[in-house]
Amino acid sequence: MGSGKTVILVIVSIFLVLSVLLSVALFSANSLLYPKIYIENLEASGTYDYLDEAVDNISSDLMEINFLDIPEEGIKSLIDGALTDGLAYLRGDIDEFSVLVSVDSYGLKSFIVSQMENFPVCSSGEISKDLEGDVICRPANESVSEFLDTMLIENGIGIPDSGDVDLVKIYGLQGNKIEEVRSGVGIYKMILYGSLILSLILIALVVFIPKDERKSLRVMGISFIISGLLIMISYLVATSLISSTSIQTEVFMDFVRGLINGVLSREIIYGFIVFGLGVAVLGISFAIPRKE
């Protein structure tokens, strides 16, 4: 094989290593788009119990949340439902999501009013809406309760006297920010599939450029071995960084660490698979008889 093809093969193998690293990293992170990893770590970290206790201990003088009808099994069912629907929406599996809670109408409205008291009041001559129609301040001549009624009517939101209320619509959660996140998830999926396709294309180039199956397998095997080793090194670096970081609330720190460790555990498994595949391919290259 000429020197030109050798240089091209080296370049292709370098890009193959990089594409494999990217594919493994993105594929490992894909678990964050599904509720299982969150639910497992919420349970393991005791976050459900922490939140149940927090809800029970919140003083009515600080935040009145008695409007919520918490199920007998606790706040877990609400969180699990929100995670399942919310993540399905981000993945693009559904077009709308909801967080339904059974509420007392008067209590819910009082709670929202208390939260909206911090909403800025329009200064003299200031328009309450921006050019896009989003409310930026409360008109000075409207009380908080009147302003809330206007907002609910304009957004087509009704608070029933009893029954279920969709908190997504009440708080406008399905707005611009979550749409940006959903778009970001779409871009992530495109990059993931693109990196997998690129890896296959590069593998094909490694096979066809040398026109020598022994050399092709040897280059491919070495590329996979290097990729596997780099994945293992990145795992060690990431785990050491996690152990040195902290969050003020220990329960939430355990939850965050659990999420990251869940992703990293998948990454190290894929790393061993890639490394083992590289060793196997390299071994096969030496087992193939040299052509006379």
GROMACS .gro file of C-alpha atoms in nm:
model
  292
    1MET     CA    1   0.000   0.000   0.000
    2GLY     CA    2   0.137   0.341  -0.099
    3SER     CA    3   0.228   0.618   0.144
    4GLY     CA    4  -0.073   0.823   0.034
    5LYS     CA    5  -0.316   0.548   0.124
    6THR     CA    6  -0.132   0.494   0.453
    7VAL     CA    7  -0.180   0.860   0.550
    8ILE     CA    8  -0.548   0.844   0.454
    9LEU     CA    9  -0.592   0.524   0.655
   10VAL     CA   10  -0.432   0.684   0.963
   11ILE     CA   11  -0.661   0.987   0.933
   12VAL     CA   12  -0.967   0.766   0.890
   13SER     CA   13  -0.870   0.556   1.192
   14ILE     CA   14  -0.831   0.872   1.406
   15PHE     CA   15  -1.179   0.988   1.306
   16LEU     CA   16  -1.309   0.637   1.373
   17VAL     CA   17  -1.177   0.656   1.730
   18LEU     CA   18  -1.340   0.997   1.778
   19SER     CA   19  -1.673   0.886   1.628
   20VAL     CA   20  -1.681   0.576   1.848
   21LEU     CA   21  -1.611   0.790   2.157
   22LEU     CA   22  -1.890   1.031   2.061
   23SER     CA   23  -2.134   0.750   1.986
   24VAL     CA   24  -2.069   0.579   2.320
   25ALA     CA   25  -2.102   0.905   2.515
   26LEU     CA   26  -2.428   1.002   2.344
   27PHE     CA   27  -2.575   0.653   2.361
   28SER     CA   28  -2.493   0.632   2.733
   29ALA     CA   29  -2.667   0.965   2.796
   30ASN     CA   30  -2.977   0.846   2.609
   31SER     CA   31  -3.104   0.685   2.931
   32LEU     CA   32  -3.168   1.036   3.066
   33LEU     CA   33  -3.457   1.068   2.820
   34TYR     CA   34  -3.650   0.790   2.994
   35PRO     CA   35  -3.806   0.794   3.342
   36LYS     CA   36  -3.659   0.467   3.471
   37ILE     CA   37  -3.321   0.611   3.571
   38TYR     CA   38  -3.487   0.903   3.754
   39ILE     CA   39  -3.738   0.687   3.940
   40GLU     CA   40  -3.470   0.438   4.047
   41ASN     CA   41  -3.247   0.713   4.184
   42LEU     CA   42  -3.531   0.905   4.346
   43GLU     CA   43  -3.609   0.589   4.539
   44ALA     CA   44  -3.247   0.499   4.616
   45SER     CA   45  -3.157   0.849   4.736
   46GLY     CA   46  -3.466   0.880   4.956
   47THR     CA   47  -3.583   1.187   4.764
   48TYR     CA   48  -3.944   1.071   4.762
   49ASP     CA   49  -3.944   1.042   5.142
   50TYR     CA   50  -3.766   1.376   5.171
   51LEU     CA   51  -4.027   1.552   4.956
   52ASP     CA   52  -4.317   1.384   5.139
   53GLU     CA   53  -4.174   1.503   5.468
   54ALA     CA   54  -4.111   1.851   5.329
   55VAL     CA   55  -4.471   1.880   5.209
   56ASP     CA   56  -4.599   1.770   5.551
   57ASN     CA   57  -4.374   2.015   5.735
   58ILE     CA   58  -4.426   2.327   5.523
   59SER     CA   59  -4.583   2.597   5.736
   60SER     CA   60  -4.907   2.745   5.605
   61ASP     CA   61  -4.766   3.089   5.695
   62LEU     CA   62  -4.487   3.043   5.440
   63MET     CA   63  -4.662   2.863   5.157
   64GLU     CA   64  -5.017   2.741   5.152
   65ILE     CA   65  -5.032   2.419   4.954
   66ASN     CA   66  -5.333   2.264   5.120
   67PHE     CA   67  -5.512   2.283   4.786
   68LEU     CA   68  -5.322   1.971   4.671
   69ASP     CA   69  -5.487   1.636   4.724
   70ILE     CA   70  -5.175   1.421   4.770
   71PRO     CA   71  -5.248   1.053   4.689
   72GLU     CA   72  -5.221   0.795   4.966
   73GLU     CA   73  -4.898   0.660   4.816
   74GLY     CA   74  -4.746   1.006   4.855
   75ILE     CA   75  -4.597   1.252   4.610
   76LYS     CA   76  -4.427   0.967   4.422
   77SER     CA   77  -4.721   0.907   4.188
   78LEU     CA   78  -4.734   1.277   4.093
   79ILE     CA   79  -4.360   1.293   4.022
   80ASP     CA   80  -4.358   0.964   3.830
   81GLY     CA   81  -4.647   1.077   3.612
   82ALA     CA   82  -4.485   1.414   3.544
   83LEU     CA   83  -4.154   1.246   3.456
   84THR     CA   84  -4.316   0.992   3.225
   85ASP     CA   85  -4.524   1.244   3.031
   86GLY     CA   86  -4.264   1.522   3.037
   87LEU     CA   87  -3.984   1.305   2.902
   88ALA     CA   88  -4.214   1.152   2.640
   89TYR     CA   89  -4.292   1.507   2.526
   90LEU     CA   90  -3.921   1.597   2.511
   91ARG     CA   91  -3.850   1.284   2.307
   92GLY     CA   92  -4.125   1.381   2.065
   93ASP     CA   93  -4.337   1.074   2.141
   94ILE     CA   94  -4.637   1.289   2.236
   95ASP     CA   95  -4.740   1.639   2.128
   96GLU     CA   96  -4.868   1.757   2.467
   97PHE     CA   97  -4.812   1.658   2.826
   98SER     CA   98  -4.999   1.728   3.146
   99VAL     CA   99  -4.950   1.712   3.522
  100LEU     CA  100  -5.293   1.645   3.666
  101VAL     CA  101  -5.355   1.698   4.037
  102SER     CA  102  -5.675   1.690   4.236
  103VAL     CA  103  -5.720   2.031   4.393
  104ASP     CA  104  -5.944   2.260   4.591
  105SER     CA  105  -6.033   2.550   4.362
  106TYR     CA  106  -6.026   2.824   4.624
  107GLY     CA  107  -5.700   2.698   4.775
  108LEU     CA  108  -5.530   2.676   4.435
  109LYS     CA  109  -5.636   3.027   4.336
  110SER     CA  110  -5.518   3.167   4.672
  111PHE     CA  111  -5.185   2.995   4.626
  112ILE     CA  112  -5.135   3.132   4.274
  113VAL     CA  113  -5.231   3.481   4.394
  114SER     CA  114  -4.969   3.459   4.669
  115GLN     CA  115  -4.708   3.360   4.412
  116MET     CA  116  -4.807   3.639   4.172
  117GLU     CA  117  -4.770   3.909   4.436
  118ASN     CA  118  -4.401   3.914   4.346
  119PHE     CA  119  -4.482   3.981   3.978
  120PRO     CA  120  -4.356   4.329   3.881
  121VAL     CA  121  -4.610   4.613   3.861
  122CYS     CA  122  -4.609   4.825   3.547
  123SER     CA  123  -4.464   5.171   3.590
  124SER     CA  124  -4.655   5.477   3.473
  125GLY     CA  125  -4.714   5.454   3.098
  126GLU     CA  126  -4.557   5.107   3.068
  127ILE     CA  127  -4.738   4.850   2.854
  128SER     CA  128  -4.803   4.518   3.029
  129LYS     CA  129  -4.714   4.306   2.724
  130ASP     CA  130  -4.410   4.295   2.501
  131LEU     CA  131  -4.413   4.281   2.121
  132GLU     CA  132  -4.460   3.903   2.125
  133GLY     CA  133  -4.767   3.931   2.347
  134ASP     CA  134  -4.600   3.797   2.661
  135VAL     CA  135  -4.701   3.961   2.988
  136ILE     CA  136  -4.407   4.140   3.150
  137CYS     CA  137  -4.580   4.331   3.431
  138ARG     CA  138  -4.913   4.374   3.611
  139PRO     CA  139  -5.114   4.689   3.536
  140ALA     CA  140  -5.107   4.918   3.836
  141ASN     CA  141  -5.485   4.961   3.832
  142GLU     CA  142  -5.548   4.584   3.866
  143SER     CA  143  -5.531   4.386   4.186
  144VAL     CA  144  -5.340   4.059   4.188
  145SER     CA  145  -5.669   3.866   4.191
  146GLU     CA  146  -5.808   4.067   3.898
  147PHE     CA  147  -5.481   4.027   3.708
  148LEU     CA  148  -5.493   3.650   3.765
  149ASP     CA  149  -5.852   3.630   3.638
  150THR     CA  150  -5.751   3.821   3.324
  151MET     CA  151  -5.451   3.593   3.266
  152LEU     CA  152  -5.662   3.279   3.307
  153ILE     CA  153  -5.928   3.405   3.065
  154GLU     CA  154  -5.674   3.517   2.801
  155ASN     CA  155  -5.499   3.181   2.814
  156GLY     CA  156  -5.821   2.980   2.812
  157ILE     CA  157  -5.750   2.828   3.152
  158GLY     CA  158  -6.033   2.740   3.383
  159ILE     CA  159  -6.004   2.631   3.746
  160PRO     CA  160  -6.288   2.392   3.827
  161ASP     CA  161  -6.460   2.393   4.163
  162SER     CA  162  -6.325   2.044   4.222
  163GLY     CA  163  -6.147   1.766   4.039
  164ASP     CA  164  -5.825   1.753   3.840
  165VAL     CA  165  -5.626   2.056   3.724
  166ASP     CA  166  -5.342   2.053   3.474
  167LEU     CA  167  -5.048   2.233   3.638
  168VAL     CA  168  -4.872   2.251   3.301
  169LYS     CA  169  -5.140   2.488   3.171
  170ILE     CA  170  -5.177   2.676   3.499
  171TYR     CA  171  -4.807   2.761   3.517
  172GLY     CA  172  -4.746   2.775   3.142
  173LEU     CA  173  -4.478   2.505   3.161
  174GLN     CA  174  -4.529   2.403   2.799
  175GLY     CA  175  -4.385   2.729   2.672
  176ASN     CA  176  -4.081   2.866   2.496
  177LYS     CA  177  -3.821   2.726   2.738
  178ILE     CA  178  -3.940   2.369   2.726
  179GLU     CA  179  -3.977   2.398   2.349
  180GLU     CA  180  -3.610   2.497   2.336
  181VAL     CA  181  -3.523   2.190   2.543
  182ARG     CA  182  -3.734   1.973   2.313
  183SER     CA  183  -3.554   2.116   2.010
  184GLY     CA  184  -3.222   2.048   2.182
  185VAL     CA  185  -3.324   1.686   2.238
  186GLY     CA  186  -3.408   1.661   1.868
  187ILE     CA  187  -3.063   1.792   1.778
  188TYR     CA  188  -2.905   1.548   2.023
  189LYS     CA  189  -3.084   1.255   1.857
  190MET     CA  190  -2.971   1.370   1.513
  191ILE     CA  191  -2.609   1.389   1.633
  192LEU     CA  192  -2.640   1.046   1.794
  193TYR     CA  193  -2.771   0.880   1.478
  194GLY     CA  194  -2.523   1.077   1.270
  195SER     CA  195  -2.229   0.959   1.480
  196LEU     CA  196  -2.343   0.597   1.450
  197ILE     CA  197  -2.375   0.627   1.072
  198LEU     CA  198  -2.038   0.802   1.052
  199SER     CA  199  -1.876   0.520   1.250
  200LEU     CA  200  -2.015   0.264   1.005
  201ILE     CA  201  -1.890   0.466   0.708
  202LEU     CA  202  -1.541   0.496   0.861
  203ILE     CA  203  -1.535   0.123   0.934
  204ALA     CA  204  -1.620   0.059   0.569
  205LEU     CA  205  -1.336   0.289   0.460
  206VAL     CA  206  -1.092   0.104   0.688
  207VAL     CA  207  -1.198  -0.219   0.520
  208PHE     CA  208  -1.173  -0.101   0.160
  209ILE     CA  209  -0.877   0.140   0.159
  210PRO     CA  210  -0.596  -0.114   0.221
  211LYS     CA  211  -0.752  -0.392   0.008
  212ASP     CA  212  -0.584  -0.626   0.255
  213GLU     CA  213  -0.812  -0.792   0.509
  214ARG     CA  214  -0.527  -0.852   0.756
  215LYS     CA  215  -0.429  -0.484   0.759
  216SER     CA  216  -0.792  -0.370   0.762
  217LEU     CA  217  -0.875  -0.583   1.064
  218ARG     CA  218  -0.554  -0.480   1.237
  219VAL     CA  219  -0.626  -0.108   1.195
  220MET     CA  220  -0.988  -0.157   1.299
  221GLY     CA  221  -0.888  -0.361   1.604
  222ILE     CA  222  -0.632  -0.106   1.718
  223SER     CA  223  -0.885   0.175   1.669
  224PHE     CA  224  -1.142  -0.005   1.885
  225ILE     CA  225  -0.883  -0.084   2.152
  226ILE     CA  226  -0.777   0.282   2.171
  227SER     CA  227  -1.143   0.389   2.184
  228GLY     CA  228  -1.214   0.144   2.466
  229LEU     CA  229  -0.912   0.261   2.665
  230LEU     CA  230  -1.009   0.628   2.624
  231ILE     CA  231  -1.364   0.550   2.741
  232MET     CA  232  -1.226   0.378   3.050
  233ILE     CA  233  -0.996   0.674   3.124
  234SER     CA  234  -1.284   0.919   3.084
  235TYR     CA  235  -1.489   0.706   3.324
  236LEU     CA  236  -1.217   0.721   3.588
  237VAL     CA  237  -1.178   1.098   3.547
  238ALA     CA  238  -1.555   1.157   3.565
  239THR     CA  239  -1.604   0.942   3.875
  240SER     CA  240  -1.320   1.122   4.055
  241LEU     CA  241  -1.474   1.459   3.971
  242ILE     CA  242  -1.814   1.347   4.098
  243SER     CA  243  -1.672   1.233   4.430
  244SER     CA  244  -1.511   1.575   4.482
  245THR     CA  245  -1.827   1.778   4.414
  246SER     CA  246  -2.108   1.843   4.659
  247ILE     CA  247  -2.452   1.997   4.683
  248GLN     CA  248  -2.583   2.154   5.001
  249THR     CA  249  -2.877   1.913   5.028
  250GLU     CA  250  -2.734   1.563   5.072
  251VAL     CA  251  -3.047   1.389   4.943
  252PHE     CA  252  -3.034   1.581   4.615
  253MET     CA  253  -2.658   1.523   4.592
  254ASP     CA  254  -2.718   1.148   4.619
  255PHE     CA  255  -2.985   1.177   4.349
  256VAL     CA  256  -2.758   1.371   4.111
  257ARG     CA  257  -2.469   1.134   4.173
  258GLY     CA  258  -2.700   0.842   4.108
  259LEU     CA  259  -2.803   0.986   3.772
  260ILE     CA  260  -2.445   1.053   3.665
  261ASN     CA  261  -2.327   0.713   3.788
  262GLY     CA  262  -2.613   0.551   3.597
  263VAL     CA  263  -2.492   0.712   3.276
  264LEU     CA  264  -2.127   0.635   3.350
  265SER     CA  265  -2.203   0.271   3.435
  266ARG     CA  266  -2.349   0.231   3.088
  267GLU     CA  267  -2.051   0.409   2.937
  268ILE     CA  268  -1.796   0.180   3.106
  269ILE     CA  269  -1.990  -0.128   2.993
  270TYR     CA  270  -1.984  -0.001   2.634
  271GLY     CA  271  -1.616   0.078   2.681
  272PHE     CA  272  -1.538  -0.281   2.778
  273ILE     CA  273  -1.744  -0.407   2.484
  274VAL     CA  274  -1.557  -0.182   2.239
  275PHE     CA  275  -1.221  -0.280   2.392
  276GLY     CA  276  -1.309  -0.651   2.381
  277LEU     CA  277  -1.426  -0.618   2.022
  278GLY     CA  278  -1.097  -0.452   1.934
  279VAL     CA  279  -0.895  -0.731   2.095
  280ALA     CA  280  -1.103  -0.993   1.911
  281VAL     CA  281  -1.068  -0.819   1.574
  282LEU     CA  282  -0.694  -0.772   1.625
  283GLY     CA  283  -0.658  -1.139   1.719
  284ILE     CA  284  -0.845  -1.244   1.406
  285SER     CA  285  -0.612  -1.030   1.194
  286PHE     CA  286  -0.313  -1.226   1.321
  287ALA     CA  287  -0.493  -1.558   1.279
  288ILE     CA  288  -0.559  -1.500   0.909
  289PRO     CA  289  -0.279  -1.656   0.702
  290ARG     CA  290  -0.061  -1.412   0.513
  291LYS     CA  291  -0.116  -1.426   0.138
  292GLU     CA  292   0.183  -1.541  -0.062
   0.00000   0.00000   0.00000
